[in-house]
Coordinates of C-alpha atoms in Angstrom, one line a residue:
X25 CA 0.5 -76.1 -48.2
X26 CA 0.4 -74.2 -44.5
X27 CA -2.3 -76.1 -42.5
X28 CA -4.3 -72.7 -42.4
X29 CA -4.8 -72.4 -46.2
X30 CA -8.1 -74.7 -46.3
X31 CA -9.4 -72.3 -49.6
X32 CA -7.8 -69.8 -51.6
X33 CA -6.7 -66.4 -50.4
X34 CA -9.1 -64.6 -52.9
X35 CA -12.3 -66.5 -51.5
X36 CA -14.1 -64.8 -48.4
X37 CA -14.7 -67.2 -45.4
X38 CA -18.1 -68.2 -45.0
X39 CA -18.3 -69.6 -41.4
X40 CA -17.3 -68.4 -37.8
X41 CA -14.7 -71.6 -37.8
X42 CA -12.9 -70.6 -41.5
X43 CA -12.5 -67.3 -40.3
X44 CA -11.5 -68.3 -37.3
X45 CA -8.4 -70.1 -38.6
X46 CA -7.7 -67.4 -41.4
X47 CA -7.4 -65.1 -38.1
X48 CA -4.7 -67.6 -36.8
X49 CA -3.1 -67.5 -40.1
X50 CA -2.6 -64.2 -39.5
X51 CA -1.3 -64.5 -35.9
X52 CA 1.1 -67.0 -36.7
X53 CA 2.8 -64.9 -39.1
X54 CA 3.4 -62.4 -36.2
X55 CA 4.9 -64.7 -34.4
X56 CA 9.0 -63.5 -32.6
X57 CA 10.6 -66.5 -31.4
X58 CA 14.1 -66.2 -28.6
X59 CA 15.7 -68.7 -26.2
X60 CA 12.5 -68.3 -24.0
X61 CA 9.2 -69.5 -26.5
X62 CA 7.6 -67.7 -28.6
X63 CA 6.1 -64.0 -28.5
X64 CA 3.7 -62.1 -31.2
X65 CA 3.8 -58.4 -32.4
X66 CA 1.1 -56.6 -31.3
X67 CA 0.5 -55.1 -35.1
X68 CA 3.1 -57.1 -37.8
X69 CA 2.1 -54.5 -40.6
X70 CA 5.1 -52.9 -42.4
X71 CA 5.3 -49.5 -40.4
X72 CA 1.9 -50.4 -38.3
X73 CA 1.2 -49.3 -34.9
X74 CA -1.0 -50.8 -32.3
X75 CA -3.7 -49.5 -30.6
X76 CA -2.5 -49.9 -27.3
X77 CA 1.0 -49.3 -25.2
X78 CA 3.2 -52.3 -25.6
X79 CA 1.8 -55.3 -23.5
X80 CA 3.7 -58.3 -25.2
X81 CA 2.9 -60.4 -22.1
X82 CA -0.9 -59.3 -21.4
X83 CA -4.0 -61.3 -21.6
X84 CA -5.6 -58.0 -23.1
X85 CA -3.4 -57.2 -26.0
X86 CA -0.3 -59.7 -25.5
X87 CA 0.6 -63.1 -25.5
X88 CA -1.6 -64.7 -22.7
X89 CA -4.9 -63.8 -25.0
X90 CA -3.0 -65.3 -28.0
X91 CA -2.1 -68.7 -25.9
X92 CA -5.7 -68.6 -25.0
X93 CA -7.3 -68.5 -28.7
X94 CA -4.4 -70.9 -30.0
X95 CA -5.7 -73.7 -27.6
X96 CA -9.1 -73.3 -28.5
X97 CA -8.4 -73.3 -32.0
X98 CA -6.0 -76.5 -31.6
X99 CA -9.3 -78.0 -29.8
X100 CA -11.5 -77.9 -33.0
X101 CA -9.2 -78.0 -36.0
X102 CA -7.2 -81.3 -34.6
X103 CA -4.2 -79.5 -36.1
X104 CA -1.1 -80.2 -33.6
X105 CA 0.9 -76.8 -34.5
X106 CA -1.5 -74.6 -33.0
X107 CA -1.0 -76.6 -29.4
X108 CA 2.4 -76.3 -30.2
X109 CA 2.1 -72.1 -30.7
X110 CA 0.4 -72.2 -27.5
X111 CA 3.0 -74.1 -25.8
X112 CA 5.8 -71.7 -27.0
X113 CA 3.7 -68.9 -25.6
X114 CA 3.0 -70.5 -22.4
X115 CA 6.9 -71.8 -22.1
X116 CA 7.6 -67.9 -22.3
X117 CA 5.4 -66.6 -20.2
X118 CA 6.1 -69.4 -17.5
X119 CA 9.9 -68.1 -18.1
X120 CA 9.6 -64.4 -18.2
X121 CA 6.5 -63.3 -15.9
X122 CA 8.9 -61.9 -12.7
X123 CA 9.7 -59.2 -14.7
X124 CA 6.0 -57.9 -14.8
X125 CA 5.1 -55.6 -12.2
X126 CA 1.2 -54.8 -12.7
X127 CA -0.9 -57.6 -10.7
X128 CA -4.2 -57.0 -12.9
X129 CA -6.2 -59.5 -14.9
X130 CA -6.0 -58.2 -18.4
X131 CA -2.8 -56.1 -18.4
X132 CA -0.5 -57.6 -15.5
X133 CA 0.2 -61.0 -14.0
X134 CA -3.5 -62.3 -13.1
X135 CA -3.9 -63.0 -16.5
X136 CA -0.8 -64.6 -17.1
X137 CA -1.8 -66.7 -14.2
X138 CA -5.5 -67.4 -15.9
X139 CA -3.0 -68.2 -19.5
X140 CA -0.9 -70.8 -17.7
X141 CA -3.6 -72.8 -15.9
X142 CA -5.4 -73.4 -18.7
X143 CA -2.0 -74.3 -21.1
X144 CA -0.7 -76.5 -18.2
X145 CA -4.1 -78.2 -18.2
X146 CA -4.5 -78.4 -21.8
X147 CA -1.4 -79.4 -22.5
X148 CA -1.1 -81.5 -19.7
X149 CA 1.9 -79.8 -18.8
X150 CA 2.5 -79.4 -15.1
X151 CA 5.5 -76.6 -15.1
X152 CA 3.1 -74.4 -16.4
X153 CA 0.9 -75.0 -13.3
X154 CA 3.7 -74.6 -11.3
X155 CA 4.5 -71.2 -12.5
X156 CA 0.8 -70.4 -12.5
X157 CA 0.4 -71.0 -8.8
X158 CA 3.6 -69.2 -7.7
X159 CA 2.0 -66.2 -9.5
X160 CA -1.3 -67.0 -7.1
X161 CA 1.1 -67.0 -4.3
X162 CA 2.7 -64.0 -5.2
X163 CA -1.0 -62.0 -5.7
X164 CA -1.7 -63.5 -2.1
X165 CA 1.7 -62.4 -0.4
X166 CA 1.4 -58.9 -1.8
X167 CA -2.5 -58.3 -0.9
X168 CA -1.8 -59.2 2.8
X169 CA -3.5 -56.8 5.0
X170 CA -3.6 -54.0 2.0
X171 CA -5.4 -53.7 -1.1
X172 CA -3.8 -54.5 -4.8
X173 CA -4.8 -51.5 -6.2
X174 CA -6.9 -48.3 -5.3
X175 CA -9.1 -49.1 -7.9
X176 CA -12.3 -51.4 -7.0
X177 CA -13.3 -52.1 -10.9
X178 CA -12.5 -55.4 -12.9
X179 CA -9.4 -53.2 -14.7
X180 CA -7.9 -53.2 -11.3
X181 CA -8.9 -55.1 -7.9
X182 CA -11.8 -56.3 -8.9
X183 CA -10.2 -58.6 -11.8
X184 CA -7.5 -59.6 -9.4
X185 CA -10.2 -61.0 -7.4
X186 CA -11.9 -62.7 -9.8
X187 CA -8.6 -64.6 -10.8
X188 CA -7.9 -65.6 -6.9
X189 CA -11.5 -67.3 -7.4
X190 CA -10.6 -69.2 -10.4
X191 CA -7.0 -70.1 -9.1
X192 CA -8.9 -71.7 -5.9
X193 CA -11.2 -73.2 -8.0
X194 CA -8.3 -74.9 -10.3
X195 CA -6.1 -75.8 -7.5
X196 CA -8.1 -76.6 -4.5
X197 CA -6.5 -74.3 -2.5
X198 CA -8.4 -72.5 0.0
X199 CA -5.8 -69.9 1.2
X200 CA -6.5 -68.0 -2.6
X201 CA -10.0 -68.0 -1.8
X202 CA -9.8 -66.6 1.5
X203 CA -7.4 -63.5 0.5
X204 CA -10.4 -63.1 -2.5
X205 CA -13.2 -62.6 0.0
X206 CA -11.0 -60.7 2.5
X207 CA -10.5 -58.3 -0.2
X208 CA -14.1 -58.0 -1.8
X209 CA -15.2 -57.0 2.1
X210 CA -13.3 -54.1 1.6
X211 CA -14.8 -53.2 -1.4
X212 CA -18.2 -54.4 -0.4
X213 CA -17.9 -51.5 2.2
X214 CA -17.9 -48.7 -0.1
X215 CA -21.0 -46.5 -0.1
X216 CA -22.2 -47.7 -3.9
X217 CA -19.4 -50.0 -5.2
X218 CA -17.6 -49.5 -8.4
X219 CA -17.8 -45.7 -8.3
X220 CA -14.5 -44.0 -9.2
X221 CA -14.2 -40.2 -9.9
X222 CA -12.1 -38.9 -12.3
X223 CA -9.6 -42.1 -12.9
X224 CA -10.4 -42.4 -16.4
X225 CA -8.8 -41.0 -19.7
X226 CA -10.8 -38.4 -21.4
X227 CA -13.6 -38.1 -18.8
X228 CA -14.3 -35.2 -16.4
X229 CA -12.9 -35.2 -12.9
X230 CA -16.2 -35.8 -11.4
X231 CA -17.6 -38.4 -14.2
X232 CA -19.4 -41.6 -12.5
X233 CA -19.1 -44.9 -14.7
X234 CA -21.6 -47.2 -14.6
X235 CA -19.9 -49.9 -17.0
X236 CA -18.2 -52.9 -16.5
X237 CA -14.3 -53.0 -17.0
X238 CA -14.1 -49.8 -15.5
X239 CA -17.4 -48.7 -13.4
X240 CA -19.9 -50.0 -10.7
X241 CA -21.2 -52.8 -12.9
X242 CA -18.2 -54.7 -12.9
X243 CA -17.8 -54.3 -9.2
X244 CA -21.1 -55.2 -8.6
X245 CA -20.4 -58.1 -10.9
X246 CA -17.5 -59.2 -8.8
X247 CA -19.7 -59.0 -5.2
X248 CA -22.6 -61.2 -6.8
X249 CA -19.7 -63.8 -7.9
X250 CA -18.0 -63.6 -4.5
X251 CA -21.8 -64.0 -3.0
X252 CA -22.0 -67.4 -4.5
X253 CA -18.6 -68.6 -3.3
X254 CA -19.0 -67.4 0.2
X255 CA -22.8 -67.0 0.6
X256 CA -22.2 -63.8 2.5
X257 CA -24.9 -61.7 2.7
X258 CA -23.1 -58.2 2.5
X259 CA -21.8 -59.6 -0.6
X260 CA -25.4 -59.7 -1.9
X261 CA -26.5 -56.1 -0.2
X262 CA -23.5 -54.8 -1.9
X263 CA -24.1 -56.1 -5.3
X264 CA -27.9 -54.9 -5.1
X265 CA -26.8 -51.3 -4.5
X266 CA -24.9 -51.7 -7.4
X267 CA -27.2 -52.8 -9.8
X268 CA -29.4 -50.3 -8.3
X269 CA -27.5 -47.5 -9.6
X270 CA -27.3 -49.0 -12.8
X271 CA -30.6 -49.4 -13.4
X272 CA -31.3 -46.2 -12.4
X273 CA -29.1 -44.3 -15.1
X274 CA -30.1 -46.6 -17.7
X275 CA -32.7 -45.4 -20.4
X276 CA -35.4 -47.6 -20.8
X277 CA -38.0 -47.5 -23.8
X278 CA -39.6 -50.0 -26.0
X279 CA -39.0 -53.4 -24.0
X280 CA -35.2 -52.5 -24.0
X281 CA -32.8 -50.5 -21.9
X282 CA -29.1 -48.9 -22.7
X283 CA -26.8 -47.7 -20.5
X284 CA -24.9 -44.1 -20.4
X285 CA -21.4 -44.1 -20.7
X286 CA -20.8 -41.6 -18.0
X287 CA -23.2 -39.5 -15.8
X288 CA -24.1 -36.8 -15.3
X289 CA -22.6 -35.4 -18.4
X290 CA -23.1 -37.8 -21.2
X291 CA -26.9 -39.6 -20.4
X292 CA -27.5 -39.7 -24.0
X293 CA -23.5 -41.5 -25.2
X294 CA -24.6 -45.4 -24.7
X295 CA -21.8 -47.9 -25.8
X296 CA -22.9 -51.1 -26.5
X297 CA -19.9 -53.1 -26.3
X298 CA -18.1 -54.9 -22.9
X299 CA -15.9 -52.4 -21.7
X300 CA -18.5 -49.8 -21.2
X301 CA -21.7 -50.4 -22.5
X302 CA -25.0 -53.4 -22.3
X303 CA -22.8 -56.3 -23.1
X304 CA -21.0 -55.8 -20.1
X305 CA -23.6 -54.6 -17.8
X306 CA -25.3 -58.0 -18.8
X307 CA -22.9 -59.9 -17.8
X308 CA -23.8 -58.1 -14.1
X309 CA -27.2 -58.6 -14.0
X310 CA -26.6 -62.3 -15.2
X311 CA -24.1 -63.3 -12.5
X312 CA -26.9 -61.9 -9.8
X313 CA -29.4 -63.9 -11.3
X314 CA -27.0 -67.2 -11.4
X315 CA -26.4 -66.6 -7.8
X316 CA -29.6 -65.1 -6.4
X317 CA -31.8 -66.5 -8.7
X318 CA -34.0 -63.2 -9.0
X319 CA -35.7 -63.4 -12.0
X320 CA -36.0 -59.8 -12.5
X321 CA -32.3 -59.7 -13.1
X322 CA -32.8 -62.0 -16.1
X323 CA -35.6 -59.2 -17.6
X324 CA -32.8 -56.8 -17.2
X325 CA -30.1 -58.9 -18.9
X326 CA -32.8 -59.6 -21.7
X327 CA -33.9 -55.6 -21.9
X328 CA -30.0 -54.6 -22.5
X329 CA -30.1 -57.3 -25.1
X330 CA -33.1 -55.7 -26.5
X331 CA -31.8 -52.4 -26.5
X332 CA -28.4 -53.7 -28.5
X333 CA -30.7 -55.5 -31.1
X334 CA -33.1 -52.0 -31.1
X335 CA -30.3 -49.8 -31.9
X336 CA -29.9 -51.3 -35.1
X337 CA -26.4 -53.0 -35.3
X338 CA -24.6 -53.8 -36.8
X339 CA -26.3 -52.7 -39.9
X340 CA -26.2 -49.3 -38.5
X341 CA -23.3 -47.8 -37.0
X342 CA -24.0 -45.6 -34.1
X343 CA -21.8 -43.0 -31.5
X344 CA -21.5 -46.1 -29.1
X345 CA -21.1 -48.6 -32.0
X346 CA -18.4 -47.3 -34.1
X347 CA -15.4 -48.9 -36.3
X348 CA -14.6 -51.2 -34.2
X349 CA -14.5 -54.8 -34.2
X350 CA -12.6 -56.0 -30.9
X351 CA -14.2 -58.0 -27.6
X352 CA -13.3 -55.1 -25.8
X353 CA -15.7 -52.6 -27.5
X354 CA -16.9 -54.0 -30.6
X355 CA -18.7 -57.3 -32.6
X356 CA -16.7 -59.5 -31.1
X357 CA -17.9 -58.5 -27.6
X358 CA -21.5 -58.7 -29.0
X359 CA -21.2 -62.2 -30.2
X360 CA -20.0 -63.1 -26.9
X361 CA -23.2 -61.9 -25.1
X362 CA -25.4 -63.5 -27.8
X363 CA -23.9 -66.5 -27.6
X364 CA -23.7 -66.9 -23.6
X365 CA -27.8 -66.0 -23.5
X366 CA -28.1 -68.4 -26.3
X367 CA -26.8 -71.0 -23.7
X368 CA -28.2 -69.7 -20.6
X369 CA -32.1 -69.5 -21.6
X370 CA -32.3 -71.5 -25.3
X371 CA -34.1 -68.8 -27.0
X372 CA -33.2 -69.3 -30.3
X373 CA -33.1 -65.3 -31.5
X374 CA -30.1 -64.9 -29.2
X375 CA -28.3 -67.5 -31.3
X376 CA -29.8 -66.1 -34.8
X377 CA -28.3 -62.1 -33.4
X378 CA -25.2 -63.6 -32.8
X379 CA -25.1 -65.1 -36.3
X380 CA -25.9 -61.7 -38.3
X381 CA -23.4 -59.9 -36.1
X382 CA -20.5 -62.5 -36.9
X383 CA -22.0 -62.2 -40.7
X384 CA -20.9 -58.5 -40.3
X385 CA -17.5 -59.0 -38.8
X386 CA -16.6 -61.6 -41.1
X387 CA -17.6 -59.1 -43.9
X388 CA -15.4 -56.4 -42.4
X389 CA -12.5 -58.5 -42.4
X390 CA -9.2 -58.0 -44.4
X391 CA -6.9 -60.0 -46.4
X392 CA -5.0 -57.9 -48.7
X393 CA -2.2 -59.7 -49.1
X394 CA -3.3 -63.5 -48.3
X395 CA -1.4 -63.7 -45.1
X396 CA -4.9 -63.8 -43.0
X397 CA -7.6 -62.1 -42.0
X398 CA -7.2 -59.1 -39.5
X399 CA -9.9 -56.7 -38.7
X400 CA -8.4 -53.0 -39.3
X401 CA -10.6 -50.5 -36.6
X402 CA -10.2 -47.2 -34.7
X403 CA -10.3 -48.8 -31.5
X404 CA -10.4 -45.2 -29.7
X405 CA -13.8 -43.7 -30.4
X406 CA -12.7 -40.0 -29.8
X407 CA -9.4 -40.6 -32.4
X408 CA -11.1 -42.3 -35.4
X409 CA -8.2 -41.1 -37.5
X410 CA -5.9 -44.0 -35.7
X411 CA -7.1 -47.0 -37.7
X412 CA -5.2 -50.2 -36.6
X413 CA -5.2 -53.9 -36.7
X414 CA -3.7 -55.7 -33.8
X415 CA -2.8 -59.5 -33.1
X416 CA -4.3 -59.4 -29.3
X417 CA -7.2 -60.9 -27.6
X418 CA -9.4 -58.0 -26.0
X419 CA -8.3 -55.4 -28.8
X420 CA -7.3 -57.8 -32.1
X421 CA -7.6 -60.8 -34.1
X422 CA -7.3 -63.5 -31.6
X423 CA -10.0 -62.4 -29.4
X424 CA -12.3 -61.7 -32.7
X425 CA -11.3 -65.1 -33.4
X426 CA -12.5 -66.8 -30.1
X427 CA -15.6 -65.1 -30.1
X428 CA -16.0 -66.7 -33.4
X429 CA -15.2 -70.1 -32.1
X430 CA -17.6 -69.6 -29.5
X431 CA -20.4 -69.2 -31.7
X432 CA -19.0 -72.2 -33.7
X433 CA -19.6 -74.1 -31.0
X434 CA -22.6 -73.2 -30.2
X435 CA -24.1 -73.9 -33.7
X436 CA -23.3 -77.7 -32.8
X437 CA -25.3 -79.1 -29.9
X438 CA -24.7 -82.4 -30.7
X439 CA -20.8 -82.2 -30.7
X440 CA -20.6 -80.1 -27.6
X441 CA -17.5 -78.9 -26.6
X442 CA -15.6 -76.4 -23.5
X443 CA -14.6 -73.2 -24.5
X444 CA -12.3 -70.9 -22.5
X445 CA -14.1 -68.1 -21.1
X446 CA -12.6 -65.4 -18.9
X447 CA -13.1 -65.5 -15.3
X448 CA -15.6 -62.3 -15.7
X449 CA -17.7 -64.1 -18.0
X450 CA -20.8 -65.8 -16.2
X451 CA -22.1 -67.8 -19.1
X452 CA -21.8 -71.6 -19.5
X453 CA -18.6 -72.8 -20.4
X454 CA -20.1 -75.1 -22.7
X455 CA -22.1 -73.0 -25.0
X456 CA -25.5 -74.9 -25.5
X457 CA -28.6 -74.7 -23.7
X458 CA -28.9 -77.6 -20.7
X459 CA -32.2 -78.9 -22.4
X460 CA -30.0 -79.7 -25.4
X461 CA -27.2 -81.6 -23.7

């Protein structure tokens, strides 16, 4: 019997941990071994396609994110096989990262670096940390006197800077922090940081995006993080400028707030997820509160949370919360927000809502062939006919599984454990309110 088969394949998972283990079973079935180690098919269904372009190494949809998931699953389950999966995936990343050219956090080398740092620490494998440091050195070298990306948002320059800050803290190398701060000052000089005109697929050329992954909120988050690191008031001023713009364009009512996907054209289209909606924008306001201590920023986090709850999800589908389950724009990203909010504030209603979201998410899982849990979804809102199930972190089962593991950790305040959070997640890495520790 497989170590994953903790109950019959016909039984529905009734806990976040069980569902995460069943997701792990399906992902393990998608593994491909070669001379370098292990990678995973984006979609192992016969004749199945992936929701995104092939990125076998990436944090977004490839091996880097899956390695992080298996590290967490091994920690909570105690099964060595998951550690071996993570080790084999990290070994392949360490052997092949020089074949990549993209430097970004979610789609390139910065995400690979994060995965190798976490794997090196968890597995006590210095070789992985050596390769992670080599990536950090390469990033600094390529950024000397120039930008890494024309895009200041999290999907471009911002994500790279956050990765360098993580590497600086992990390795204790001041040069990484200096490079991050220097790049951040370039972004801080933008009129309203984070505006990118006409650089998003399917948007009008004059659209402005206030969201997180490709918009103002994510860049303001970065600048707030840099203020917390460097104490330079220029970062705080620029972060406040971005936050003011986001507040101005939000729709506020009944104690809650929602974020337009882009302005001026789509003020009535309110995504709720991480990439372009409330779950991501709330991270920006919480980071501002964390580094500057203004209660008004925490109030905006709560407003955005109330906006999500007030929308009627998960029982109700809206235009900005469609048939999508993943970390990027779906239910898993909302679970991350409400688990983080509970850990930050101790307010029980946040944890209860995260559990409601998880119940809905687990109920939408598919295991028609006994191979484990996966989530079929229409990743692209504008293409509802394209329904796929992926293994990756931001777009598929490993990220869904990670969110469920974080909820499982939050439900066990008597046995607190560290969870792996990405560099753009500002909430406590031990998801338990400080008063409970």
